[in-house]
Coordinates of N, CA, C and O in Angstrom, one line a residue:
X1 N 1.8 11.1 -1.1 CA 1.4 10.7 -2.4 C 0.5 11.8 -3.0 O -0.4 12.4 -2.4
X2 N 0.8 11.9 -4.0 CA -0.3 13.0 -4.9 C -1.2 11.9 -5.5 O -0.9 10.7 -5.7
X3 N -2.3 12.5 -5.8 CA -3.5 11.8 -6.8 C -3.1 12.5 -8.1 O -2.5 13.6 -8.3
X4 N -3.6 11.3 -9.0 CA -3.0 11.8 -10.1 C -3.6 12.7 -10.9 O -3.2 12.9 -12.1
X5 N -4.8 13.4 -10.4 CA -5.9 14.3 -10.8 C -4.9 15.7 -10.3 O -4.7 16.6 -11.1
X6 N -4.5 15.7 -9.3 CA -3.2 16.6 -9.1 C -4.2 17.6 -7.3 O -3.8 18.3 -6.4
X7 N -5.3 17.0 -7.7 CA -6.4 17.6 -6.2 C -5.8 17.7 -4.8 O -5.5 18.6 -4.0
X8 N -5.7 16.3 -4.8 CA -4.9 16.0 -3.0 C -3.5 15.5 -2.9 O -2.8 15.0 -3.7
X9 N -3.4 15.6 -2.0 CA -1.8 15.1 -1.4 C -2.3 14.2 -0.3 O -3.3 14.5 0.3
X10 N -1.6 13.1 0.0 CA -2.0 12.5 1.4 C -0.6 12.3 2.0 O 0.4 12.8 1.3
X11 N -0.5 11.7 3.1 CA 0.6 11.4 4.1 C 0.3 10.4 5.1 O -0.4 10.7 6.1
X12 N 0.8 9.5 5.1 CA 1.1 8.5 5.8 C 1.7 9.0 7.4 O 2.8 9.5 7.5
X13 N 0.7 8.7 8.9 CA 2.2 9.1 9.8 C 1.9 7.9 10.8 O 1.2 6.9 11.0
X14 N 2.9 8.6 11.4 CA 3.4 7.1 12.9 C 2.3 6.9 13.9 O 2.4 6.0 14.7
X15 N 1.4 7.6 14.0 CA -0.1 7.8 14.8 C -1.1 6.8 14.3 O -2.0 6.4 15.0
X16 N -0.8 6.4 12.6 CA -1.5 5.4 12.8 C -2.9 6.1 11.9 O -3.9 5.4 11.7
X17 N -2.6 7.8 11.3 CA -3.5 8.2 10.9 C -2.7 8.9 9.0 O -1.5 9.2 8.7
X18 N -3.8 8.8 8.2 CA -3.4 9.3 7.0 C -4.5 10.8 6.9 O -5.6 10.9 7.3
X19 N -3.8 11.7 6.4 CA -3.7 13.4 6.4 C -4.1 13.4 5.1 O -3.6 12.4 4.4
X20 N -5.0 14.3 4.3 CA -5.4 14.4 3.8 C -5.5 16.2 3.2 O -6.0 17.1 3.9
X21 N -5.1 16.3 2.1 CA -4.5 18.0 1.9 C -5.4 17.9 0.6 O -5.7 16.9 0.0
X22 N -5.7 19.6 0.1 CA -6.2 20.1 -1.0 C -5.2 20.8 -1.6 O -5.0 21.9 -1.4
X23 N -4.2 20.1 -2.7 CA -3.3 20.4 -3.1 C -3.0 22.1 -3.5 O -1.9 22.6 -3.3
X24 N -4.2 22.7 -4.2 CA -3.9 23.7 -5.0 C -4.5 24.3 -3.4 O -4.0 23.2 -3.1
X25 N -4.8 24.7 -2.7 CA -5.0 25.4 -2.3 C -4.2 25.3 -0.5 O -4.4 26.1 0.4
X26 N -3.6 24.3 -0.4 CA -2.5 23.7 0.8 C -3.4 23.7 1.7 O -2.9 24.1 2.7
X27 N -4.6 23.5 1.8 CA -5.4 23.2 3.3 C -5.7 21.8 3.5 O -6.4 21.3 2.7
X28 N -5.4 21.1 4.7 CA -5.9 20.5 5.1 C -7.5 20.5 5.3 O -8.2 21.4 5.6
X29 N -8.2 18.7 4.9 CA -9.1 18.7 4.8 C -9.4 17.7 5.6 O -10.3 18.1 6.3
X30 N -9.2 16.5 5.7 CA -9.9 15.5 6.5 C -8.6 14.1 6.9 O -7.8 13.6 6.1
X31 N -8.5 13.7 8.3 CA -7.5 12.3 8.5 C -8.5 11.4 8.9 O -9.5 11.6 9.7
X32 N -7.9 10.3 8.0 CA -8.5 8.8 7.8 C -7.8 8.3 9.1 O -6.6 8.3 9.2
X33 N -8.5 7.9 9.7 CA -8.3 7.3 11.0 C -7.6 5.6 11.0 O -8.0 4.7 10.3
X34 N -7.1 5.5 11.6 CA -5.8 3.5 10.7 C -7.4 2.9 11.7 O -8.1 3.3 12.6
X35 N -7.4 1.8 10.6 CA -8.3 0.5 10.6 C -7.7 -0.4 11.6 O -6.6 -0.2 12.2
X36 N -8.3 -1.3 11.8 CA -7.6 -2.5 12.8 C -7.6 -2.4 14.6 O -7.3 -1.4 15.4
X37 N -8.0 -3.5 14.8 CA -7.9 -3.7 16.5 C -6.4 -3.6 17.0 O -5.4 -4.4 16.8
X38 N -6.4 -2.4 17.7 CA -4.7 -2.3 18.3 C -4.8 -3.0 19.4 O -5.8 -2.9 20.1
X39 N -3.7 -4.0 19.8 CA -3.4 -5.4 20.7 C -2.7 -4.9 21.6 O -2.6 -3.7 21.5
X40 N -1.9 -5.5 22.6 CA -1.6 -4.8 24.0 C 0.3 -4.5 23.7 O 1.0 -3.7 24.2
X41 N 0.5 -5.3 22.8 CA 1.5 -5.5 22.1 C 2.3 -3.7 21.6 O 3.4 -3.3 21.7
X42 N 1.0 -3.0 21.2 CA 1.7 -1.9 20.7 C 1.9 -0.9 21.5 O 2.5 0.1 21.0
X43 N 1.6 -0.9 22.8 CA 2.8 0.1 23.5 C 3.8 -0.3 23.6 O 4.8 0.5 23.5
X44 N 4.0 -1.4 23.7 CA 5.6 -2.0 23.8 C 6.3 -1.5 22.4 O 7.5 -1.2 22.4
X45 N 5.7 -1.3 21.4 CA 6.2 -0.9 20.0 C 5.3 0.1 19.7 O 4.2 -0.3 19.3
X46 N 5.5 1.5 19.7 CA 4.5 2.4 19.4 C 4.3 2.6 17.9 O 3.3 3.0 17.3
X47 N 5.8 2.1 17.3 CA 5.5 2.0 15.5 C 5.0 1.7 15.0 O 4.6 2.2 14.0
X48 N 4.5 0.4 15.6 CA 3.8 -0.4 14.7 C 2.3 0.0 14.8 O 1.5 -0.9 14.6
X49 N 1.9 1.0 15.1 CA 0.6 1.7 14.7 C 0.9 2.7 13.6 O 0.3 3.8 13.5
X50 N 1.7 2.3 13.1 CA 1.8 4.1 12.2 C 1.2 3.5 10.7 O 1.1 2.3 10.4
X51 N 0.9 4.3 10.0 CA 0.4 3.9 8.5 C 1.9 4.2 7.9 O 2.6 5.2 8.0
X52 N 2.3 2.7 6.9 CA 3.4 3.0 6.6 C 3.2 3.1 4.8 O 4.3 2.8 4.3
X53 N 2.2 3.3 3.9 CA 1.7 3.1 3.0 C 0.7 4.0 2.4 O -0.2 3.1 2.5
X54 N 0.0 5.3 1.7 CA -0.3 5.9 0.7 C -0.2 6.0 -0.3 O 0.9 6.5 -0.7
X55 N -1.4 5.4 -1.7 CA -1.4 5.3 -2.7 C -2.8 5.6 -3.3 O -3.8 5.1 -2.7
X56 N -2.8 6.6 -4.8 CA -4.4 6.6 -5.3 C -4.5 6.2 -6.3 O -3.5 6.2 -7.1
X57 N -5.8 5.7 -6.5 CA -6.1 5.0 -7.8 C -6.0 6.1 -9.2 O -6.1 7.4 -9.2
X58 N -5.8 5.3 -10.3 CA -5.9 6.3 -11.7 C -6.4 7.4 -11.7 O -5.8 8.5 -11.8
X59 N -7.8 7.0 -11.5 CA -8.8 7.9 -11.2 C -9.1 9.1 -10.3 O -9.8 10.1 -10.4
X60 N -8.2 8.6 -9.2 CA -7.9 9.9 -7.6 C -9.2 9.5 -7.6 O -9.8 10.4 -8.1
X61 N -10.2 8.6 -7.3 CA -11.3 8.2 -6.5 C -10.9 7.3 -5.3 O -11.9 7.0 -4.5
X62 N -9.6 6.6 -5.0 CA -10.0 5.9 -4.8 C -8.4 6.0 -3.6 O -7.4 6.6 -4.1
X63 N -8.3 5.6 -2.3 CA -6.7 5.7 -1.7 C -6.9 5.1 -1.0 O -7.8 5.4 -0.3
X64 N -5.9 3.9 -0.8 CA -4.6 3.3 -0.2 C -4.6 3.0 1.0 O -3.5 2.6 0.6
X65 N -4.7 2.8 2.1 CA -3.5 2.8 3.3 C -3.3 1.8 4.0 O -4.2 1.1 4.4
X66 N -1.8 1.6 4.1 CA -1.5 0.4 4.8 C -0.6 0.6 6.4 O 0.4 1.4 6.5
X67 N -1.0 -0.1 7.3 CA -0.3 -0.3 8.2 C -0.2 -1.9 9.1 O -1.1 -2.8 9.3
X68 N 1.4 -2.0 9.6 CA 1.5 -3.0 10.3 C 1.0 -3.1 11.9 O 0.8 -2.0 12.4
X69 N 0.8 -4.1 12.7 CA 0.3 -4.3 13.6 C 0.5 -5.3 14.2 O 0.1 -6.1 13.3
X70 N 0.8 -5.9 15.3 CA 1.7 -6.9 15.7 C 0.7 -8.2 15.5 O -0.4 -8.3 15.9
X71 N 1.4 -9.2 14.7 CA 0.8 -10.8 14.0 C -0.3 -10.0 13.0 O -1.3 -10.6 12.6
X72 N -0.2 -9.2 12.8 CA -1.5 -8.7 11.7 C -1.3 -7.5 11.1 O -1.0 -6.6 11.9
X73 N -1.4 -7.1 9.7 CA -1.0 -5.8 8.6 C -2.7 -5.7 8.5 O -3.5 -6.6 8.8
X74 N -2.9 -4.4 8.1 CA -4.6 -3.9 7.3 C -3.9 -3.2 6.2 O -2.9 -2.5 6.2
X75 N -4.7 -3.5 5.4 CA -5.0 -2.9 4.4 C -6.0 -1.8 4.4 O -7.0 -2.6 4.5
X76 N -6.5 -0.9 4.3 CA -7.7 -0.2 4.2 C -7.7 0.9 2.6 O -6.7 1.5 2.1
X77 N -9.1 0.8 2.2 CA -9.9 1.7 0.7 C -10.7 2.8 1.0 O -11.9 2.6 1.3
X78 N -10.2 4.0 0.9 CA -11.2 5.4 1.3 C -11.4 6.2 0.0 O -10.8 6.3 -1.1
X79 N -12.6 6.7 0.7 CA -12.8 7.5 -0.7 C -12.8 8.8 -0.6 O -13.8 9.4 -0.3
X80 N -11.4 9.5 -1.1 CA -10.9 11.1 -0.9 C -11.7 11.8 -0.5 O -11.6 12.4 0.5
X81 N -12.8 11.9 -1.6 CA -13.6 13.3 -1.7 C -14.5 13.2 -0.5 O -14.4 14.2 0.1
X82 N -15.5 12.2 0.2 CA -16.1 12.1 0.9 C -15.4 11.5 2.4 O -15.6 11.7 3.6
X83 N -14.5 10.8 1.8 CA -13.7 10.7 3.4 C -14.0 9.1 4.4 O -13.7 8.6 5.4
X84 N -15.2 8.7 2.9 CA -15.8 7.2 3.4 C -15.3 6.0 3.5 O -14.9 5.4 2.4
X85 N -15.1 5.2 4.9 CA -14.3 4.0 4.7 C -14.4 2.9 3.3 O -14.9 3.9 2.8
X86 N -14.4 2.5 3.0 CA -14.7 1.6 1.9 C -14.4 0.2 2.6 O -15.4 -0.4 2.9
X87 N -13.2 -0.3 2.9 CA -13.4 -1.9 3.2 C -11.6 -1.5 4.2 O -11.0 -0.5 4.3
X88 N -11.4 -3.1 4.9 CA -10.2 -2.9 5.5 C -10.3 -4.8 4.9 O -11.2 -5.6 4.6
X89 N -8.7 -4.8 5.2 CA -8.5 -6.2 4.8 C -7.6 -6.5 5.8 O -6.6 -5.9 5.6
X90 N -7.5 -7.1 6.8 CA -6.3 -8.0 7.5 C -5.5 -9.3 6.8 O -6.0 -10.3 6.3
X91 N -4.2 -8.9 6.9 CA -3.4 -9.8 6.4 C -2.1 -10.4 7.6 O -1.6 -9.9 8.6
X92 N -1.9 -11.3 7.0 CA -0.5 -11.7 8.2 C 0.5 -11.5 7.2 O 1.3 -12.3 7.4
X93 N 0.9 -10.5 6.1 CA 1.9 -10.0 5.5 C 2.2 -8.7 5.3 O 3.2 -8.1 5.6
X94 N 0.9 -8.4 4.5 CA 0.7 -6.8 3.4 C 0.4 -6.2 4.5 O -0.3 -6.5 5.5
X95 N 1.2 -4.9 4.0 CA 0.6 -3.8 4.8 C 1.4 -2.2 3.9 O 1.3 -1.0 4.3
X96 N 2.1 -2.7 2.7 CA 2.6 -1.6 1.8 C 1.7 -2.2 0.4 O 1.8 -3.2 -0.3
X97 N 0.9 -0.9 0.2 CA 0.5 -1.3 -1.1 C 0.2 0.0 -2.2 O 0.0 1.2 -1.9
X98 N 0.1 -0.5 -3.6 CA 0.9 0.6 -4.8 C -0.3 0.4 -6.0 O -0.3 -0.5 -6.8
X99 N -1.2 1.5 -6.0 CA -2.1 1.3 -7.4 C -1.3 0.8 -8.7 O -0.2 1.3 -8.9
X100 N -1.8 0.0 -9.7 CA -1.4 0.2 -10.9 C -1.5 1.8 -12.0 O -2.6 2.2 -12.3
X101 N -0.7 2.2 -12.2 CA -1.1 3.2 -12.7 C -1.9 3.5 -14.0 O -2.1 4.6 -14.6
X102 N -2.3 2.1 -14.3 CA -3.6 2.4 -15.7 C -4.9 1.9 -15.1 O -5.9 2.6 -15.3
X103 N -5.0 0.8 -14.3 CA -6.2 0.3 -13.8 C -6.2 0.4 -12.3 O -5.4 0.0 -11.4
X104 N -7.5 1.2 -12.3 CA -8.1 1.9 -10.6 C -8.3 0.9 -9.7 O -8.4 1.1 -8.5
X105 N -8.3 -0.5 -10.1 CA -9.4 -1.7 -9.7 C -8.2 -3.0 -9.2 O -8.7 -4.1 -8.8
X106 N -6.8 -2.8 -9.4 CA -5.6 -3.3 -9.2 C -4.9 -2.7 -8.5 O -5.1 -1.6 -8.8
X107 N -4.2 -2.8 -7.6 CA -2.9 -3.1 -7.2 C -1.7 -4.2 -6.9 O -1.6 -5.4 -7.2
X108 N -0.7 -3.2 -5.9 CA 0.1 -4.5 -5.9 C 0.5 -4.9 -3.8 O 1.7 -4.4 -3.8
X109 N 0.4 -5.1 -3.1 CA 0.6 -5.5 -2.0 C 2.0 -6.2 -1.7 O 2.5 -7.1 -2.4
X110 N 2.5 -5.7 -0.7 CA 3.9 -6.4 0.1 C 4.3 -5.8 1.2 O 3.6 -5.1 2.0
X111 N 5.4 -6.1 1.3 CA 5.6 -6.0 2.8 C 7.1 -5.5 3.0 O 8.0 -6.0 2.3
X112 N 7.5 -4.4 3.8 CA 8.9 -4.3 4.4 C 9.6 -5.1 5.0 O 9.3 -5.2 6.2
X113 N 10.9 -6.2 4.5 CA 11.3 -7.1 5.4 C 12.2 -6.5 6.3 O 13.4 -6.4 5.9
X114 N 11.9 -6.0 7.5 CA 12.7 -5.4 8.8 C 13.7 -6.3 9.4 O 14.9 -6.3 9.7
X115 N 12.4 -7.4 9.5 CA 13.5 -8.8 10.5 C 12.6 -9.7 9.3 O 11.9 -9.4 8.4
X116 N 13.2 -11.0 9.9 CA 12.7 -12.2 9.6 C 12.9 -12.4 8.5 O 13.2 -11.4 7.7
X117 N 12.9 -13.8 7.9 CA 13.3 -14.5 6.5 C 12.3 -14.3 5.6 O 11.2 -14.0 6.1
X118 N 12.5 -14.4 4.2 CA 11.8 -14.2 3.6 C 10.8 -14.8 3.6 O 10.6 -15.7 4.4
X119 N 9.7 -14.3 2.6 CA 8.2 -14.9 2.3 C 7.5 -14.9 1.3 O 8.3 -14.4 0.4
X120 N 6.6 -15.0 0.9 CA 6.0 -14.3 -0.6 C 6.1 -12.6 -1.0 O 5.3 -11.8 -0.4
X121 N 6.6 -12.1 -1.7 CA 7.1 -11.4 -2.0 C 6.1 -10.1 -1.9 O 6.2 -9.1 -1.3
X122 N 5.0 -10.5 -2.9 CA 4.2 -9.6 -3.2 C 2.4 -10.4 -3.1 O 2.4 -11.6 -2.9
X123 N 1.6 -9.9 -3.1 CA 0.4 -10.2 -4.0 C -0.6 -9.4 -4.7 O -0.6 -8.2 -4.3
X124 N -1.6 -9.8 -5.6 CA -2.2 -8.9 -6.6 C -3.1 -8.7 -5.8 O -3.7 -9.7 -5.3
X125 N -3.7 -7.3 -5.5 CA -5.2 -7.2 -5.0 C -5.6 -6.2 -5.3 O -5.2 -5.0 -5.4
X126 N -7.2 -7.3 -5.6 CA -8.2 -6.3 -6.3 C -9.1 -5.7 -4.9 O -9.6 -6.2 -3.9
X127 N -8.9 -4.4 -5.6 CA -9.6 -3.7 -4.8 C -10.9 -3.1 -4.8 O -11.4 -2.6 -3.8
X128 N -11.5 -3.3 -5.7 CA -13.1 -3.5 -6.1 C -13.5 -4.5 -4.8 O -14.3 -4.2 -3.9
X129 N -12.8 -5.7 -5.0 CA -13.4 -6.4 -3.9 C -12.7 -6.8 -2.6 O -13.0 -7.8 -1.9
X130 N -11.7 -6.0 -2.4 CA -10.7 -6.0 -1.1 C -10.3 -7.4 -0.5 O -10.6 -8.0 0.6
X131 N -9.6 -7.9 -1.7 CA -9.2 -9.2 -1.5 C -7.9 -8.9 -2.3 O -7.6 -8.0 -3.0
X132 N -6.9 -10.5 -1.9 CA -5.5 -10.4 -2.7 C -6.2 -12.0 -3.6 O -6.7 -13.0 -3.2
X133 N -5.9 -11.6 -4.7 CA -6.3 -12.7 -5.5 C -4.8 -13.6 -6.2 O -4.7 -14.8 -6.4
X134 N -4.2 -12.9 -6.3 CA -2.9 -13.9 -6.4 C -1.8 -13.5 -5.7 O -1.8 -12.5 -5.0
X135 N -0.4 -14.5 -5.9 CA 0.4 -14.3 -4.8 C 1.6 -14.5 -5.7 O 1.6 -15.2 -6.7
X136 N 2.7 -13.8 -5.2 CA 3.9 -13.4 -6.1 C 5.0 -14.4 -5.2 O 5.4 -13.8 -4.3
X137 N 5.5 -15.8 -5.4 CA 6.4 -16.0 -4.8 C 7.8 -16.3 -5.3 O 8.4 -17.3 -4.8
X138 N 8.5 -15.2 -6.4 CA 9.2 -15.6 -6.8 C 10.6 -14.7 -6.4 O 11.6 -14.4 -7.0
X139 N 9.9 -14.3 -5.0 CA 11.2 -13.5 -4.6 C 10.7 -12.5 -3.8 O 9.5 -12.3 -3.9
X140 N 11.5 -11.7 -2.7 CA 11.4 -10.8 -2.0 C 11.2 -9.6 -2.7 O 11.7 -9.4 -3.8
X141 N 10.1 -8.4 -2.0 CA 10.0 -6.9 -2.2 C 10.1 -6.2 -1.5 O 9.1 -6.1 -0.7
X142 N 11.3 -5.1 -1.3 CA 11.6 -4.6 -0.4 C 10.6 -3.0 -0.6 O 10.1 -2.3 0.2
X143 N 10.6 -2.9 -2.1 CA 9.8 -2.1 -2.9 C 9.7 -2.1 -4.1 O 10.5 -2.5 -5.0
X144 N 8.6 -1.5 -4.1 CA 8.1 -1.7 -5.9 C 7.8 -0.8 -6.3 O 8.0 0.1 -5.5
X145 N 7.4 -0.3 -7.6 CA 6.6 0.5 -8.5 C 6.8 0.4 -10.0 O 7.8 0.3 -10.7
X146 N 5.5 0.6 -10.2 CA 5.0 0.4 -12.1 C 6.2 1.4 -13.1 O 6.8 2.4 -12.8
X147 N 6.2 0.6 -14.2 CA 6.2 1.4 -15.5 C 5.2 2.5 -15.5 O 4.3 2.5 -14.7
X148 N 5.3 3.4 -16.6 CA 4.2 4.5 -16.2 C 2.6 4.2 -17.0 O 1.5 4.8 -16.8
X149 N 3.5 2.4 -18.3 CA 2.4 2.4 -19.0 C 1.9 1.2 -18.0 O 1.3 0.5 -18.8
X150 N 1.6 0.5 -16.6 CA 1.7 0.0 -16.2 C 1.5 -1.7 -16.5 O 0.9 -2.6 -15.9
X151 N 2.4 -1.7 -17.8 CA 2.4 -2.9 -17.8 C 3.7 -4.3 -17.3 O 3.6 -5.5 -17.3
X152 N 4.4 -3.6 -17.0 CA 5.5 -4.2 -16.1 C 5.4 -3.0 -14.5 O 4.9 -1.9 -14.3
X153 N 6.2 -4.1 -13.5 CA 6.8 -3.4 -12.4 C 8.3 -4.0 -12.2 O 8.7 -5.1 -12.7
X154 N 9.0 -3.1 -11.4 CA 10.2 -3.5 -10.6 C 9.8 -4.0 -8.8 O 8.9 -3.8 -7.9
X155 N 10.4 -4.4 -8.9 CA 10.9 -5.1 -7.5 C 12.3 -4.8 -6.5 O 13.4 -5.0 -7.0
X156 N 12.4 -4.7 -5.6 CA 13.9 -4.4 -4.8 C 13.9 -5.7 -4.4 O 13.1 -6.6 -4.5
X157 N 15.0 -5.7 -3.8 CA 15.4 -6.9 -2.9 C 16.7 -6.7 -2.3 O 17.6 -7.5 -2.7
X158 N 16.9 -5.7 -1.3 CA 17.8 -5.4 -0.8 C 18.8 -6.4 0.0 O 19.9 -6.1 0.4
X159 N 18.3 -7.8 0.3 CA 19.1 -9.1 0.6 C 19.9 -9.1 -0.6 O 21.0 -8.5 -0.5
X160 N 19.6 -9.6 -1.4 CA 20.2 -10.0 -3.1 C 20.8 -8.3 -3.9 O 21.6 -8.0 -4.8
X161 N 20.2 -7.6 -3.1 CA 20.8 -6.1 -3.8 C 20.2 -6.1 -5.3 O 20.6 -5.3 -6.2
X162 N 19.3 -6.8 -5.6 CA 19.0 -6.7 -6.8 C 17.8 -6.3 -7.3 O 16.9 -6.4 -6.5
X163 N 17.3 -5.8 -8.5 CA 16.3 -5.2 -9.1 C 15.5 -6.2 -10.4 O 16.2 -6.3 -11.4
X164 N 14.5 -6.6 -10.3 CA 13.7 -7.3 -10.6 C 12.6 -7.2 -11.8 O 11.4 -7.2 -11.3
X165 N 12.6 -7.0 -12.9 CA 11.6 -6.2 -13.7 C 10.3 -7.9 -13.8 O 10.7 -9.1 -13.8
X166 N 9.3 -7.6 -13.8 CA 8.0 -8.5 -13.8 C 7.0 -7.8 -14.8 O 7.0 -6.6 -15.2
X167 N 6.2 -8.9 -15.2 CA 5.4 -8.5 -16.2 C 4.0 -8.2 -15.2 O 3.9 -8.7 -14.1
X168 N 3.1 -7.3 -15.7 CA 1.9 -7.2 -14.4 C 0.8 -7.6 -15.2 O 0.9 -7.3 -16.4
X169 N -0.6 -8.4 -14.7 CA -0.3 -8.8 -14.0 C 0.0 -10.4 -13.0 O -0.3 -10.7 -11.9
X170 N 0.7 -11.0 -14.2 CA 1.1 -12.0 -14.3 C 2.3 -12.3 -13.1 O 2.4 -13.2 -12.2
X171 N 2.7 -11.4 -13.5 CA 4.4 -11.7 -12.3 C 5.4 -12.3 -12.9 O 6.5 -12.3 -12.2
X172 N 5.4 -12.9 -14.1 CA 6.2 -13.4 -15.2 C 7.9 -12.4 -15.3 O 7.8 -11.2 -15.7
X173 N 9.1 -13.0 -14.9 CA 9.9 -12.3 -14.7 C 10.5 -11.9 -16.3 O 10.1 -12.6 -17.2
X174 N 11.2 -10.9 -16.5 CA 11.4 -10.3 -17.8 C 12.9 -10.3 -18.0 O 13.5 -10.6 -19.0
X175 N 13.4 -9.7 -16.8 CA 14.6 -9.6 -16.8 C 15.3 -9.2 -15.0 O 14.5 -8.7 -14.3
X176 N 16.4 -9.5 -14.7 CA 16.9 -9.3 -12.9 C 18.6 -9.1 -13.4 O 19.5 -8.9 -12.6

């Protein structure tokens, strides 16, 4: 993911760690180390330590990462320039999540469905206070992202093969 200041690049990897680059000048500068208690569970699955999620706020103050972990997703909020944890969230869903691209203080959370039946699709979290404050259940997200004025998003749903436009951040469907 690029910040939208155009400064950094980040990268998500399978270690479980997010990479952190000085765009204009291609040097690495600092990896955000994955949040969360790893369980005995993940050598049996070495994947599921990987960060599968990078995203920065409006502002490029503010980035993203999500990874899964067996009965439990984190969320975690760092702050680029100094490299400082900010908050982690455990969830038993989220673990892909996508800034709004007008407001720093929003996003949107969900989940890759690999296996298993569906569930709530998405939810809204604010990230000021590293919580999901509402919950999208009117359909699966295999992936999302905003309009650029971010006042709608799309939705995938690769069960249904279908594409989903929503009002944000309501969730109010518009058109499928």
């Amino acid at each position: 993911a690029y910040s939208p200041d155009g400064r950094f690049v980040a990268s998500a990897s399978n270690d479980g760690t997010t990479e952190l680059w000085d765009a204009a000048q291609e040097n690495w500068l600092r990896t955000f180390e994955a949040q969360g208690n790893p369980t005995p569970l993940q050598s049996y699955r070495d994947h599921l330590g990987m960060n599968c999620s990078v995203s920065f706020s409006r502002d490029s103050r503010t980035l993203l990462t999500g990874r899964p972990l067996p009965y439990l997703n984190v969320l975690s909020s760092w702050e680029p320039e100094s490299g400082r944890h900010l908050w982690s969230l455990s969830t038993n869903k989220f673990f892909l999540a996508v800034f709004s691209p007008t407001d720093s203080n929003l996003a949107l959370a969900t989940r890759r469905y690999s296996y298993g039946p569906p569930g709530p699709g998405m939810g809204l979290l604010d990230v000021g206070q590293g919580r999901i404050t509402a919950m999208f259940t009117n359909g699966r997200a295999d992936a999302i992202c905003f309009t650029p004025d971010g006042q709608r998003f799309v939705r995938w749903d690769r069960h249904t093969q279908c594409l989903t436009l929503q009002e944000f951040p309501s969730g109010e469907e518009v058109a499928a």
